[in-house]
Short mmCIF file of N, CA and C in Angstrom, two decimals:
data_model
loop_
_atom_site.label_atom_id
_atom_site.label_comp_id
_atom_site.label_asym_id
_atom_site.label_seq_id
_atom_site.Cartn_x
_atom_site.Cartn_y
_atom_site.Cartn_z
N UNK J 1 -13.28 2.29 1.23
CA UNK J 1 -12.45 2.88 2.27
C UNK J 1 -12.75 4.38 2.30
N UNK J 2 -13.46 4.77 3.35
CA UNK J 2 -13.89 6.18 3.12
C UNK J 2 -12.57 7.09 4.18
N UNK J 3 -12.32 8.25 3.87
CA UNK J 3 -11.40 8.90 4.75
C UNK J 3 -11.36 8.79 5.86
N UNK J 4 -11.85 8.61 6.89
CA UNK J 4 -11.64 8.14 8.05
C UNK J 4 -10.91 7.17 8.06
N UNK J 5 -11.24 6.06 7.69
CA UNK J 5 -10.75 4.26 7.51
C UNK J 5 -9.70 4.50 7.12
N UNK J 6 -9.22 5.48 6.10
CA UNK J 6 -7.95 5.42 5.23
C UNK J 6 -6.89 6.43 6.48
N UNK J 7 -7.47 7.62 6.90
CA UNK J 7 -6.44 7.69 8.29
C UNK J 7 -6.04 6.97 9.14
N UNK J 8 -7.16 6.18 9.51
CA UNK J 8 -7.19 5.39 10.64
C UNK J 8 -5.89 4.14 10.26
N UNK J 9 -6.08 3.31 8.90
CA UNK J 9 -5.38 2.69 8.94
C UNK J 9 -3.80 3.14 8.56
N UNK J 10 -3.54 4.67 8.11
CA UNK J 10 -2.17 4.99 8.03
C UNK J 10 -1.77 5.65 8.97
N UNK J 11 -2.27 5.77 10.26
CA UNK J 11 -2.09 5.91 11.75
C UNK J 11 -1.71 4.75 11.84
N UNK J 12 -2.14 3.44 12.05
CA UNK J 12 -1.80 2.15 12.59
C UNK J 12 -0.23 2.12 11.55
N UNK J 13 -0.16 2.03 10.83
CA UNK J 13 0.88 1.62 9.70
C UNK J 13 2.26 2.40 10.31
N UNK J 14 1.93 3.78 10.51
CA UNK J 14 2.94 4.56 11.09
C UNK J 14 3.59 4.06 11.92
N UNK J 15 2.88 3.59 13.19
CA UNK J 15 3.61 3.35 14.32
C UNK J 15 3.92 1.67 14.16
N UNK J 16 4.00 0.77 13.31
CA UNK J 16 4.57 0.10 12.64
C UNK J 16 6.19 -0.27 13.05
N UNK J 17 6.60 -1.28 13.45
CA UNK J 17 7.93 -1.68 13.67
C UNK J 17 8.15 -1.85 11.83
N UNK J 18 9.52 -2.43 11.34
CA UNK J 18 9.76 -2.99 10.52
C UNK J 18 9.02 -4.56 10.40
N UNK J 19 9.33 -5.47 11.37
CA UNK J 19 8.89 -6.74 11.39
C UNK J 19 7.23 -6.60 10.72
N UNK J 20 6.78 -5.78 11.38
CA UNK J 20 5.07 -5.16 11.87
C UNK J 20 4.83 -4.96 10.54
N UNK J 21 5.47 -4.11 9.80
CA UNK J 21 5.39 -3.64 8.25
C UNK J 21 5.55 -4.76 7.14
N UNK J 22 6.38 -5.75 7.85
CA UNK J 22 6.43 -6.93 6.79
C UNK J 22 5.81 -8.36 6.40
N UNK J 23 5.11 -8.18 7.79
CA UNK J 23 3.70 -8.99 8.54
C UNK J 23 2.60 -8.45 7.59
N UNK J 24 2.33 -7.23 7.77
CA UNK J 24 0.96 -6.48 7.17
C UNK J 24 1.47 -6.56 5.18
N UNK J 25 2.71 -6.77 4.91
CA UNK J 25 2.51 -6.68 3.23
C UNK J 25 2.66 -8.16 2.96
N UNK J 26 3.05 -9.49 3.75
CA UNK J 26 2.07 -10.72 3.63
C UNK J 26 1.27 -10.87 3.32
N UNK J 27 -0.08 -9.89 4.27
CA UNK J 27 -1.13 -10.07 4.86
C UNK J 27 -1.65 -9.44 3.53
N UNK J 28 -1.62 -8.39 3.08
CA UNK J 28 -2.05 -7.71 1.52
C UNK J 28 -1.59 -8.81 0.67
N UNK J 29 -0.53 -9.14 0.31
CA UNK J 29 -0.39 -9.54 -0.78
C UNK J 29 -1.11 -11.31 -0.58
N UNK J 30 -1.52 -11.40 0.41
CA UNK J 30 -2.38 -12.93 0.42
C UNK J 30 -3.89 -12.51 0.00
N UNK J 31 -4.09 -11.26 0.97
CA UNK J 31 -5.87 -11.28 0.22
C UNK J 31 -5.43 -10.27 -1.13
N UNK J 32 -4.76 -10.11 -1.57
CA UNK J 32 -4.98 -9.63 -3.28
C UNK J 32 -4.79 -10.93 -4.21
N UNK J 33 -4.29 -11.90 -3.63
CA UNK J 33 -4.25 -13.29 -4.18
C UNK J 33 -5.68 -14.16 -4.19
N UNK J 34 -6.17 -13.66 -2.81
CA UNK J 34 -7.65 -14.55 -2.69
C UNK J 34 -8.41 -13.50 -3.65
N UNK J 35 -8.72 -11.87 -3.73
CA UNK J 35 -9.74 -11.46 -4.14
C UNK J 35 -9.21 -11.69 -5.44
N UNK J 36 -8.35 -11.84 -6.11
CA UNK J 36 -8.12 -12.00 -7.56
C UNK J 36 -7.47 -10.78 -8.42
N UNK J 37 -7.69 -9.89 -7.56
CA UNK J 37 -7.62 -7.83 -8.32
C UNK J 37 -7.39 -7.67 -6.83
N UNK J 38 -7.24 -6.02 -7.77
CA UNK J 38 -7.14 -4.92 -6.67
C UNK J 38 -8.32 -4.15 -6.41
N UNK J 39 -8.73 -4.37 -5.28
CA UNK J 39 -9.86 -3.04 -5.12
C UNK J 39 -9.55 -1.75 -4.97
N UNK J 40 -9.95 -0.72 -5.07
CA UNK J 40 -9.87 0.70 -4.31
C UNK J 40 -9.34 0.78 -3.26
N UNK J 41 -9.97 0.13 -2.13
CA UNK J 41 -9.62 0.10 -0.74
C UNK J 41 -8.22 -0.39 -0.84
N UNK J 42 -8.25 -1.73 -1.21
CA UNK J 42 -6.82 -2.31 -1.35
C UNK J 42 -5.75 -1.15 -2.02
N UNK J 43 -5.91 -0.55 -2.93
CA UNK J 43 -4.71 -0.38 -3.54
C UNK J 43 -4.30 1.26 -2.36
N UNK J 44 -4.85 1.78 -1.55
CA UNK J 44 -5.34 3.02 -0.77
C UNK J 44 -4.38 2.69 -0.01
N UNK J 45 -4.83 1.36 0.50
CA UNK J 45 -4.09 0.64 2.25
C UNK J 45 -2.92 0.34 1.11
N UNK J 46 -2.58 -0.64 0.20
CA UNK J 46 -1.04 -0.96 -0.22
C UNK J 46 -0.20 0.44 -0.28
N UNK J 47 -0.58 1.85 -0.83
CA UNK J 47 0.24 2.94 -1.36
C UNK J 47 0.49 3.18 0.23
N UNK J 48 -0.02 3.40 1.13
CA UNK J 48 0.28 3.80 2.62
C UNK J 48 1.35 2.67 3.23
N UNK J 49 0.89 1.10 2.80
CA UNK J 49 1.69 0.50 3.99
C UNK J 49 3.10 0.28 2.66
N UNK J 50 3.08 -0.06 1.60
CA UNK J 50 4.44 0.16 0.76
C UNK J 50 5.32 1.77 0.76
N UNK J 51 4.52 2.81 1.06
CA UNK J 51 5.66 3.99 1.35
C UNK J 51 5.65 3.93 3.17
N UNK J 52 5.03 3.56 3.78
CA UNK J 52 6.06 3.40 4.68
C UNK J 52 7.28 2.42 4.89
N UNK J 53 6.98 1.30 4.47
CA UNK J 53 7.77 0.28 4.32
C UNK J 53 9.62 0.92 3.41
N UNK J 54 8.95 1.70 2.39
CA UNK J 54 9.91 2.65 1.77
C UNK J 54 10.93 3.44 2.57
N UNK J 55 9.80 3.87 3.59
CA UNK J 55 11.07 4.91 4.23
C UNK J 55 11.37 3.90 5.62
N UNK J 56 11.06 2.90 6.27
CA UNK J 56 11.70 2.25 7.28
C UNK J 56 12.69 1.30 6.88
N UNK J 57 12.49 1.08 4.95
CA UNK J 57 13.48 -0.02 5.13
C UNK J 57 15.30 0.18 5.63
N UNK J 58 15.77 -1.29 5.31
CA UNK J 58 17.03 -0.70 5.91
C UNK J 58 18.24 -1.17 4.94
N UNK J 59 17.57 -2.13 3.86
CA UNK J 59 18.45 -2.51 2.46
C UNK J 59 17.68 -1.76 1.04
N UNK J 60 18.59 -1.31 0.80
CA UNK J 60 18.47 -0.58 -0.70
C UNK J 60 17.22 -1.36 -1.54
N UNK J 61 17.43 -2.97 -1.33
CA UNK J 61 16.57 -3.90 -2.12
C UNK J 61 15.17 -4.03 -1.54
N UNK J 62 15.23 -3.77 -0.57
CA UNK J 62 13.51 -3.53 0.01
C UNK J 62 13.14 -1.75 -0.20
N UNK J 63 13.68 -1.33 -0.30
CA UNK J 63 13.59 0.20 -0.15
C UNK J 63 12.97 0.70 -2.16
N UNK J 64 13.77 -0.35 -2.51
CA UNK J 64 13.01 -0.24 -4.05
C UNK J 64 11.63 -0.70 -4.49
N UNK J 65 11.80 -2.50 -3.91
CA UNK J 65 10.76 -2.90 -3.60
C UNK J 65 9.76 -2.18 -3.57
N UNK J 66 10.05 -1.16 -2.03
CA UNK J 66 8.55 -0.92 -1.89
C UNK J 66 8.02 0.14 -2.33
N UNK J 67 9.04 0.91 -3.19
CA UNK J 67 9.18 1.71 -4.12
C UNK J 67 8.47 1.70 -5.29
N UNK J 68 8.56 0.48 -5.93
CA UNK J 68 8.13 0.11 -7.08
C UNK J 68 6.53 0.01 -6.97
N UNK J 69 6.04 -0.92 -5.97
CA UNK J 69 4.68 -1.11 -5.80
C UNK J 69 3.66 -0.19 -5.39
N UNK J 70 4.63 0.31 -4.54
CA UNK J 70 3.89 1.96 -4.77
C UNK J 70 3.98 2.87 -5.49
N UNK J 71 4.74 2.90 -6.38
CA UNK J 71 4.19 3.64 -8.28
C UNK J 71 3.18 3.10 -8.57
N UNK J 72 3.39 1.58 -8.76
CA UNK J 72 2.42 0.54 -9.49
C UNK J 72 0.97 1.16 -8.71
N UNK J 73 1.20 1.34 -7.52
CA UNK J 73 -0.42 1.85 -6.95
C UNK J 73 -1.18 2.51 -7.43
N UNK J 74 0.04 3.77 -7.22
CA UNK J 74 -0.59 5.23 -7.37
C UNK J 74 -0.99 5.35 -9.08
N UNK J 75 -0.11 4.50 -9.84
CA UNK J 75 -0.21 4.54 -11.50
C UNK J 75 -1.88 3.98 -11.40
N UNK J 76 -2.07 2.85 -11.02
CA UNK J 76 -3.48 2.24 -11.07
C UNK J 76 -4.82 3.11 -10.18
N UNK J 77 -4.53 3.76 -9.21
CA UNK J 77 -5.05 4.54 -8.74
C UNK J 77 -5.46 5.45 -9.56
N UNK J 78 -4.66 6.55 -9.84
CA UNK J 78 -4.49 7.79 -10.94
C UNK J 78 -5.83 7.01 -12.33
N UNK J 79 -5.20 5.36 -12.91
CA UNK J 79 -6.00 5.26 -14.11
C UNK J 79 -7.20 4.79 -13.84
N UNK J 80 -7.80 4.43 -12.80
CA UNK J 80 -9.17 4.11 -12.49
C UNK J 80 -9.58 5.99 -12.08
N UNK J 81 -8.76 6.89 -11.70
CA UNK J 81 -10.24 7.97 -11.32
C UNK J 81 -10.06 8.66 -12.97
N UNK J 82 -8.78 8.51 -13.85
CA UNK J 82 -9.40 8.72 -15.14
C UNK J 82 -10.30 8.14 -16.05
N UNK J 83 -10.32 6.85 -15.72
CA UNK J 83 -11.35 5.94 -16.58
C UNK J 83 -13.14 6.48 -16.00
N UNK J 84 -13.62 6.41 -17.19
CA UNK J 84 -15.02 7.17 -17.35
C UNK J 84 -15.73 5.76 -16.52
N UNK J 85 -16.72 6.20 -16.10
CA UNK J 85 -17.86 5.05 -15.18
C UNK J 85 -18.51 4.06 -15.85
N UNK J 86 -18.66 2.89 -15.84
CA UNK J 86 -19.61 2.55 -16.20
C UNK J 86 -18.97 1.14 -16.73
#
């Protein structure tokens, strides 16, 4: 997901209904089921469409939800650009 792709798709995410937002974290959490892991790309697009989902929700219990998974992102994010290559 190079910067462009990653605007592009948190432009789309933005203008996002609620329904729209809960359609698209289906839609992630089915292909993180088919690819087995998380890719880069994947976890890029989940931290964007779980904090928006964060700030549109409208129960405390989704609002954590999507809270949580987006730590879990950014935590896995953060430890893959510390982990050395190879």
């Amino acid at each position: 997901l190079d910067q462009d792709e990653e605007y592009a798709y948190r432009a789309r995410i933005l203008v996002m209904d609620k329904a729209e937002l809960l359609e698209e974290m289906v839609s992630f959490q089915q292909e993180r089921s088919r690819v087995g892991s998380l890719t880069r790309p994947m976890m890029i697009r989940g931290k964007h469409l779980f904090q928006a989902l964060e700030e549109k929700a409208e129960t405390q219990e989704l609002r954590l939800l999507a809270r949580s998974y987006r730590r879990h992102l950014d935590h896995e994010i953060s430890a893959r650009r510390r982990a050395p290559e190879g």
